N, CA, C and O atoms as a DFTB+ gen file, in Angstrom:
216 C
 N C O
     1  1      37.534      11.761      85.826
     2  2      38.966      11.618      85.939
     3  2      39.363      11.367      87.390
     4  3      40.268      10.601      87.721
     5  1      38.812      11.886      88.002
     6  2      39.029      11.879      89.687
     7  2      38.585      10.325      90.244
     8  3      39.117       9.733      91.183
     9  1      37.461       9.838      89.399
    10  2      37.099       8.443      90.224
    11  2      38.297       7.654      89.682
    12  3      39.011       7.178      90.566
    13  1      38.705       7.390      88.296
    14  2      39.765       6.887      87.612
    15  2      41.084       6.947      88.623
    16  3      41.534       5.934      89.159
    17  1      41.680       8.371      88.821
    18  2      42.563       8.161      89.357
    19  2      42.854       7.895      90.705
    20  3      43.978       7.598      91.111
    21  1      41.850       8.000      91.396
    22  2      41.591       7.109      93.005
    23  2      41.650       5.933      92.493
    24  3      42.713       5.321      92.595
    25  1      40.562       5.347      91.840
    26  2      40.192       3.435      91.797
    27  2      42.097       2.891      91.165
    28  3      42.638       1.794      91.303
    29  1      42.472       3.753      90.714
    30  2      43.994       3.221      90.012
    31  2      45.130       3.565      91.007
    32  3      46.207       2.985      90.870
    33  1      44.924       4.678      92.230
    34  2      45.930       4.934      92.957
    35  2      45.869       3.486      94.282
    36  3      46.820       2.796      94.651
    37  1      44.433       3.409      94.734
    38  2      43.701       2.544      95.367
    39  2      43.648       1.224      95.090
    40  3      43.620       0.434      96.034
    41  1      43.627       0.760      93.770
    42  2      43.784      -0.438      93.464
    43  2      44.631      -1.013      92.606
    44  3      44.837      -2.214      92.780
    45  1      45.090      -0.558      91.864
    46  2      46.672      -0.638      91.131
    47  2      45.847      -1.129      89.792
    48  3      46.119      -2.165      89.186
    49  1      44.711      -0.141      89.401
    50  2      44.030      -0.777      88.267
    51  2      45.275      -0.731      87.007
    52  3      46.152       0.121      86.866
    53  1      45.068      -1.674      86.363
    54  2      46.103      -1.299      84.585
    55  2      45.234      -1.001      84.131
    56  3      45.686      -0.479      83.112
    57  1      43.957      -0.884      84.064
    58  2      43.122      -0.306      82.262
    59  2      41.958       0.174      82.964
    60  3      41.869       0.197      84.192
    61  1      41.062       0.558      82.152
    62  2      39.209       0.762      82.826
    63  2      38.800       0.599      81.466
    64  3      39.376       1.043      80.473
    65  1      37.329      -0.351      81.532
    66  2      36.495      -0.499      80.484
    67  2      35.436       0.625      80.085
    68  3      34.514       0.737      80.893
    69  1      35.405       1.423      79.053
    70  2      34.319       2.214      79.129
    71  2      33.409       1.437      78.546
    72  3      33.614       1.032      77.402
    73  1      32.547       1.188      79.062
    74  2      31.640       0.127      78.769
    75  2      29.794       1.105      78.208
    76  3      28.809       0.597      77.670
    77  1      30.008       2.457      78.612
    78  2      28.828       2.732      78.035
    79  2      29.261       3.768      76.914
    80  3      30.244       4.508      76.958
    81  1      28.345       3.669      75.927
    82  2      28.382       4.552      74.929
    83  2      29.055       6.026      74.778
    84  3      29.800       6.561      73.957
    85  1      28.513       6.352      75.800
    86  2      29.015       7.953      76.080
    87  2      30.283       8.111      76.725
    88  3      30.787       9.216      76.520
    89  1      31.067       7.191      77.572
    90  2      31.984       7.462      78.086
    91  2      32.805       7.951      77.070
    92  3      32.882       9.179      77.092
    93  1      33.506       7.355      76.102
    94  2      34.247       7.761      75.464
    95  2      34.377       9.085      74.981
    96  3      35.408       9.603      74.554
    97  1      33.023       9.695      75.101
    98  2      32.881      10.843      74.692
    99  2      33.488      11.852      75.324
   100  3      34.130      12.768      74.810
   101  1      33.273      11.663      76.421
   102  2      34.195      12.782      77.728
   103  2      35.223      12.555      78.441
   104  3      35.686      13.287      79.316
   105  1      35.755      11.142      77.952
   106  2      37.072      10.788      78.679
   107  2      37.783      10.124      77.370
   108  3      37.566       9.157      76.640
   109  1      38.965      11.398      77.490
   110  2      39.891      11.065      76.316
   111  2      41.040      10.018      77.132
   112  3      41.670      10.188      78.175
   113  1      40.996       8.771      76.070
   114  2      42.500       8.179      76.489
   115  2      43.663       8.860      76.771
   116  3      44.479       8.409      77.575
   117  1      43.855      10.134      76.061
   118  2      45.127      10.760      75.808
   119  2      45.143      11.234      77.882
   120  3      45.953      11.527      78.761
   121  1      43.914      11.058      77.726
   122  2      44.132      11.610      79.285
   123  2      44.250      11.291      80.354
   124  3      44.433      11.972      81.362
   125  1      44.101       9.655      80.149
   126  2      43.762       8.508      81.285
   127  2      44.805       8.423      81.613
   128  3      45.713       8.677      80.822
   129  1      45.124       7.925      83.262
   130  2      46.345       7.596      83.571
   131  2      46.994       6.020      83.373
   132  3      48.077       5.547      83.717
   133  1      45.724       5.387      82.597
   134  2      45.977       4.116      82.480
   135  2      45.500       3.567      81.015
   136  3      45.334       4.387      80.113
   137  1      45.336       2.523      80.843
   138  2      44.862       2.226      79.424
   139  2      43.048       2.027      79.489
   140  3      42.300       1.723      80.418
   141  1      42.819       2.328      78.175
   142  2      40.981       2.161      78.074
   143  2      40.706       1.148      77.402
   144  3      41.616       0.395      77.056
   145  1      39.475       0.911      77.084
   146  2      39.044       0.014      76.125
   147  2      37.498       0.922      76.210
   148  3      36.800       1.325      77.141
   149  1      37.416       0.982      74.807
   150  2      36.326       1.402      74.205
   151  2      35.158      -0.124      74.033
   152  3      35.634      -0.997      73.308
   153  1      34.436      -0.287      74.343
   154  2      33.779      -1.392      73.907
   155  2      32.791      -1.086      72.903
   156  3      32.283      -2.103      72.433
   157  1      32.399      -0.096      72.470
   158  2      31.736       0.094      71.573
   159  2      32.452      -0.007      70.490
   160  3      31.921      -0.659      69.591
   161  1      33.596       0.471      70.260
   162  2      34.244       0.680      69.037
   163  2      35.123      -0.702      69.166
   164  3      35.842      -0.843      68.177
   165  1      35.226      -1.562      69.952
   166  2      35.736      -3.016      69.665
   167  2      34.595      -3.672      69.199
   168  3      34.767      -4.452      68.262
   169  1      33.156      -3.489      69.769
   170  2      32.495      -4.057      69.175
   171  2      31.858      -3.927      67.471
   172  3      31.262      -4.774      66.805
   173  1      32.249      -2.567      67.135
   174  2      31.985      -2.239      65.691
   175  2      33.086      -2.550      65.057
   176  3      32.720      -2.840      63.917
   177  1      34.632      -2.699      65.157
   178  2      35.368      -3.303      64.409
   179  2      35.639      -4.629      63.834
   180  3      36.214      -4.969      62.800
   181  1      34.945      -5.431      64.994
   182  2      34.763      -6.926      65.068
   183  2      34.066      -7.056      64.417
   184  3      34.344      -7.879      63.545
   185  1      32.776      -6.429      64.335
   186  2      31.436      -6.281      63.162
   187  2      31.877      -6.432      61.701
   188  3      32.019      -7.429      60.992
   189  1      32.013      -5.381      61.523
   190  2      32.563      -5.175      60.523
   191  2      34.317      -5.625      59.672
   192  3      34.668      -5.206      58.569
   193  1      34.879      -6.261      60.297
   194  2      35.728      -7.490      60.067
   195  2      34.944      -8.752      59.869
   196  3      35.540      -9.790      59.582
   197  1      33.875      -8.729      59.982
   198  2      33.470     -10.403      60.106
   199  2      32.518     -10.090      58.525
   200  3      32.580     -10.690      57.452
   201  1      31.696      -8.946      58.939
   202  2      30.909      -8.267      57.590
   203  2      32.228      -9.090      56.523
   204  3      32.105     -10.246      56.119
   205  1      33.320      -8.288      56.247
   206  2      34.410      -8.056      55.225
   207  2      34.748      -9.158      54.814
   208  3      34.984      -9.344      53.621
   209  1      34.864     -10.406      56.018
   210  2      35.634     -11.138      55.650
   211  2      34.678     -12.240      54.739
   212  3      35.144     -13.197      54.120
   213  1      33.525     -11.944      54.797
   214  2      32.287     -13.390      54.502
   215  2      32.653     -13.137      52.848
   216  3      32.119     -13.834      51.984
């Protein structure tokens, strides 16, 4: 939370990618000071939308 809210006070980030598996696990959106993106779970919805749609 502390690197988050430096790199966003410091750089005027709008979002952070959690880009590895586990992040999500210990960093709740509800808690971010900015917006997330889960990439794991964009990448399993996309999956499985494409699964659905064939």
């Amino acid at each position: 939370m502390g690197i988050v809210s430096r790199m966003v006070a410091e750089h005027g980030l709008d979002g952070i990618v959690l880009g590895c598996t586990e992040l999500p696990l210990i960093l709740s959106p509800e808690n971010m000071p900015v917006a997330t993106l889960d990439i794991a779970d964009i990448h399993i919805r996309t999956i499985v939308a494409r699964i659905l749609a064939d």
